[in-house]
Coordinates of C-alpha atoms in Angstrom, one line a residue:
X58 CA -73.5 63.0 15.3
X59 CA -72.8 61.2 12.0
X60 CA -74.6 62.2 9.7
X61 CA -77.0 59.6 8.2
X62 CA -76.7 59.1 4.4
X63 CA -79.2 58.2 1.7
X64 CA -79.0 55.3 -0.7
X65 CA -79.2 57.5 -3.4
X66 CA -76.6 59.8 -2.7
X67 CA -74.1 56.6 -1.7
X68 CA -75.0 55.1 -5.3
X69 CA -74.4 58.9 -6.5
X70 CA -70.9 58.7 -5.0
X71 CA -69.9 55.1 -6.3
X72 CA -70.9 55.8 -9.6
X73 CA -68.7 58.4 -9.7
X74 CA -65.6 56.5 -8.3
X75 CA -66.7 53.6 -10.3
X76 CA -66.6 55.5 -14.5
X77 CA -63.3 57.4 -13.0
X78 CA -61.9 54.0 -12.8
X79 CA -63.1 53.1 -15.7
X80 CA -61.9 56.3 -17.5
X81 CA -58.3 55.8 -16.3
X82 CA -57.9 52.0 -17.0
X83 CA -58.4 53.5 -20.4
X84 CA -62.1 51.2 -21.1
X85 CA -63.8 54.6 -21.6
X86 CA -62.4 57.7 -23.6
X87 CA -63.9 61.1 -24.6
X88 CA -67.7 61.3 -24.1
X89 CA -68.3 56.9 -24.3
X90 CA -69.7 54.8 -22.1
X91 CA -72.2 54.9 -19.7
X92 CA -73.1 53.4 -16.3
X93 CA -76.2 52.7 -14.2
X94 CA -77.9 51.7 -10.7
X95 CA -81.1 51.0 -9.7
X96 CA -82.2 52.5 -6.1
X97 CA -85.8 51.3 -5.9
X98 CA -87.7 52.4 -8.7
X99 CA -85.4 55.2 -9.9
X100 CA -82.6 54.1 -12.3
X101 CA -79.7 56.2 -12.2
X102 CA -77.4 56.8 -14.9
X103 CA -74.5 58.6 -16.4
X104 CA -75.6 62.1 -18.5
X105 CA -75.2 62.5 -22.2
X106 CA -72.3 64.3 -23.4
X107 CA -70.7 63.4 -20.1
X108 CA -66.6 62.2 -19.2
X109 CA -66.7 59.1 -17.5
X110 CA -63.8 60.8 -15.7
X111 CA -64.9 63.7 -14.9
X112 CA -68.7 63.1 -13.5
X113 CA -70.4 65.1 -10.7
X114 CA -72.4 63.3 -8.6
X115 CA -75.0 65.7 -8.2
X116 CA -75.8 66.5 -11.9
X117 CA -76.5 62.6 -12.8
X118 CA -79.9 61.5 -14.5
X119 CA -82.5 59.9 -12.4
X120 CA -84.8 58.3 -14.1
X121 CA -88.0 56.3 -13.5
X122 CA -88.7 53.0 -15.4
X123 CA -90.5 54.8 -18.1
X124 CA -87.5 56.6 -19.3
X125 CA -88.5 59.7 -18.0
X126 CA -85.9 62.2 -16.7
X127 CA -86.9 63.2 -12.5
X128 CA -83.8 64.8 -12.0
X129 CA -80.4 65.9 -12.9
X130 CA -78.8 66.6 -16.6
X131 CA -80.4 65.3 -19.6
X132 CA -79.8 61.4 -19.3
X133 CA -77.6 59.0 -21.8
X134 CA -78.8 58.6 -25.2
X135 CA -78.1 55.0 -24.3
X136 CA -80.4 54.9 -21.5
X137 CA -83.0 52.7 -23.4
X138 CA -79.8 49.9 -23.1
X139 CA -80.0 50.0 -19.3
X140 CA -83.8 50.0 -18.8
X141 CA -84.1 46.8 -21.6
X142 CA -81.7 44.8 -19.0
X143 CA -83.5 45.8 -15.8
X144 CA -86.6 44.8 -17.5
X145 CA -85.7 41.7 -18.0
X146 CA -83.0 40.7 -15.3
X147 CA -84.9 41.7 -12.1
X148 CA -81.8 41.1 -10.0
X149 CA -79.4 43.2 -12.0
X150 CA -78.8 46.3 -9.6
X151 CA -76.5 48.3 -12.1
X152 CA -75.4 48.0 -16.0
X153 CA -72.0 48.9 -17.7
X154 CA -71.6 49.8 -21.3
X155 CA -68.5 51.1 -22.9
X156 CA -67.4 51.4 -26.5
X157 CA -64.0 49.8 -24.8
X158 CA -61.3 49.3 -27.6
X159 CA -60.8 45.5 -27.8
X160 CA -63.9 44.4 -27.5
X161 CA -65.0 46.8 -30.2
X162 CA -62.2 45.6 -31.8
X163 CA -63.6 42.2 -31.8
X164 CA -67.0 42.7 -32.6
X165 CA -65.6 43.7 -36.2
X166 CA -63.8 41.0 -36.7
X167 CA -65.3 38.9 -39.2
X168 CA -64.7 35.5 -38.2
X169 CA -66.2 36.0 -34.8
X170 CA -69.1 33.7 -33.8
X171 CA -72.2 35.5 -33.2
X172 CA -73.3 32.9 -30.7
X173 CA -70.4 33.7 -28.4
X174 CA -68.2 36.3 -29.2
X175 CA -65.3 35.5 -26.9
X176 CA -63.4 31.9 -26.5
X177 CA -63.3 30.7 -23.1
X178 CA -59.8 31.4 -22.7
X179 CA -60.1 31.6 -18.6
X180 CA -61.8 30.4 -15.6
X181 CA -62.6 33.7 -14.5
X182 CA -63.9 34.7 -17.9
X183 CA -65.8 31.7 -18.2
X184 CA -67.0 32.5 -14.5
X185 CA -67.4 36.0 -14.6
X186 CA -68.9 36.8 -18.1
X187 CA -70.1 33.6 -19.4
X188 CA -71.4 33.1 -23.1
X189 CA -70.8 36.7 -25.1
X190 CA -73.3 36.8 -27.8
X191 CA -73.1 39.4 -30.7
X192 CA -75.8 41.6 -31.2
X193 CA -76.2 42.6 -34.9
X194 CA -75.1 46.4 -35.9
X195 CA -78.0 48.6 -35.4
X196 CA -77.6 52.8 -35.8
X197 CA -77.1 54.2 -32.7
X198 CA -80.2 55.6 -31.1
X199 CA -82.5 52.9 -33.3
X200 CA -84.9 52.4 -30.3
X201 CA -84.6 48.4 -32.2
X202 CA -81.4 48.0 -30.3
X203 CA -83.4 47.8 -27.6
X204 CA -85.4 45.0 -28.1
X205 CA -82.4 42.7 -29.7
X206 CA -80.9 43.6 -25.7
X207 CA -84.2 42.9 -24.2
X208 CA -84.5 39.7 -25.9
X209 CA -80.6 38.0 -25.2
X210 CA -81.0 39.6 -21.7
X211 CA -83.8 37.0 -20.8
X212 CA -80.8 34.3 -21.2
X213 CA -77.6 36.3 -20.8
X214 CA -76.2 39.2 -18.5
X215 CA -73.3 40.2 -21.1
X216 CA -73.6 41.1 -24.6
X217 CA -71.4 42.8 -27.8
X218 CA -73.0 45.0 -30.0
X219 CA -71.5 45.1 -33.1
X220 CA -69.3 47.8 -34.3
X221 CA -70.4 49.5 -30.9
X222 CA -69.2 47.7 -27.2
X223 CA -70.2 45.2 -24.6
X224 CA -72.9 45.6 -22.6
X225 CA -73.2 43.7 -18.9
X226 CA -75.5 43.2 -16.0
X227 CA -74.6 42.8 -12.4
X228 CA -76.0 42.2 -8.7
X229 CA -74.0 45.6 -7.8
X230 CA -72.2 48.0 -9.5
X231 CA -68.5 46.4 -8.1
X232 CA -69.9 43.5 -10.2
X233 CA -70.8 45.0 -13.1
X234 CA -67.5 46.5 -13.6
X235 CA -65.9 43.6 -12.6
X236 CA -67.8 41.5 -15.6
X237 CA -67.3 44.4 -17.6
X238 CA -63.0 44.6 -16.9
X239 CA -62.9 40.9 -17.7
X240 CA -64.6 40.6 -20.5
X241 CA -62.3 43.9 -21.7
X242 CA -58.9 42.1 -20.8
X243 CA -60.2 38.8 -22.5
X244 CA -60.8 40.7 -25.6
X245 CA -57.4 41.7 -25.5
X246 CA -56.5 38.2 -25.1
X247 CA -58.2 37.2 -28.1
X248 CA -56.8 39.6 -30.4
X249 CA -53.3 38.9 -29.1
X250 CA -54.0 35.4 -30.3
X251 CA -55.6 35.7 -33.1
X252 CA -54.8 33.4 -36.2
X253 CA -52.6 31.6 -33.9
X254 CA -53.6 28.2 -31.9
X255 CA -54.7 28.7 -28.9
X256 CA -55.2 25.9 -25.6
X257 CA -58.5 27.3 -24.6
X258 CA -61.0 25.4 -21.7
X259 CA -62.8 22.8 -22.9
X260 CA -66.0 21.3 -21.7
X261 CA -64.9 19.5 -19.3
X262 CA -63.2 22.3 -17.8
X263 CA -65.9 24.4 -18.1
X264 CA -68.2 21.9 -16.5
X265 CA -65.7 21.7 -13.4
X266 CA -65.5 25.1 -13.3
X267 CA -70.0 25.5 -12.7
X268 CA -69.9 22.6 -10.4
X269 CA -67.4 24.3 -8.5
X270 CA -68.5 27.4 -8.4
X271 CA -72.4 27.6 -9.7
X272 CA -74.1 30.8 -10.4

């Protein structure tokens, strides 16, 4: 007989395979990053202190929408992140956030614009992550972060905290890393062309691009 197997423990297992990819594209190194899932009204996330490459999928936090801790290690210090986006994107199922190299890397450049960090220099960017805006530097752990999240969230699924790393909500957790993958290679992108002039999409195209394929 096949043995029948909980949503929890599924979303257990995909977490898992999920950060290991993560880890070995090389978007999460040492102890960074953190990802999460919602199954019903637990939230599960990634412990503190933990490898994104080397995660067991029994010892991850679940936690209820208070921020309490109902099983598992100690949860992410980050946690308050992912429960600021659930609260305010009710159909976000899971939430990526990595301290990814170019997109840090971009969030300390000077000249980039707060209002959207990254140019639209694809269609899938453009589809995938959309407008980037960049969160303000706040200490890590400054329970204010959260509410700078909770407030672009209401408009936005992505974001880039300063000096820190991106931040994205999606309708699974294929889709989160998905956003969060694209939004790492168009960083790249950006700082290969930077100070250099650059054919980017322009309204029209972008315009094309949400009839064609609308959210």
């Amino acid at each position: 007989m096949t043995a029948i197997i909980s949503a929890e423990t599924r979303t257990r297992d995909q977490i898992v395979r999920f950060a290991e990819l993560l880890y070995m594209r090389g978007y999460a190194h040492g102890t960074t990053g953190n990802i999460s899932a919602r199954v019903g009204d637990v939230m599960l996330v990634t412990p503190t202190n933990s490898c994104m490459g080397l995660l067991d999928a029994e010892r991850i936090s679940a936690v209820a929408a208070d921020g309490s801790l109902l099983s598992g290690d100690k949860p992410s210090k980050e946690t308050f992140l992912h429960l600021a986006m659930y609260e305010e994107r009710a159909n976000a199922a899971a939430v990526v956030h990595l301290h990814s190299t170019h997109s840090v890397a971009v969030s300390i450049l000077a000249d980039t614009d707060p209002d959207n960090a990254l140019p639209p220099l694809t269609a899938y960017h453009h589809m995938k992550v959309g407008r980037l805006p960049l969160i303000p530097y706040v200490r890590p752990g400054d329970m204010g972060l959260a509410d700078k999240v909770r407030a672009h969230a209401r408009s936005t699924h992505a974001m880039l905290l300063a000096n820190h790393g991106p931040v994205v909500a999606g309708k699974s957790l294929m889709d989160a890393v998905a956003i969060a993958e694209e939004l790492e290679e168009t960083a790249k992108l950006t700082l290969l062309t930077h100070g250099r002039a650059v054919k980017g999409l322009c309204t029209a195209h972008l315009a094309e691009l949400d009839e064609a394929f609308p959210s």
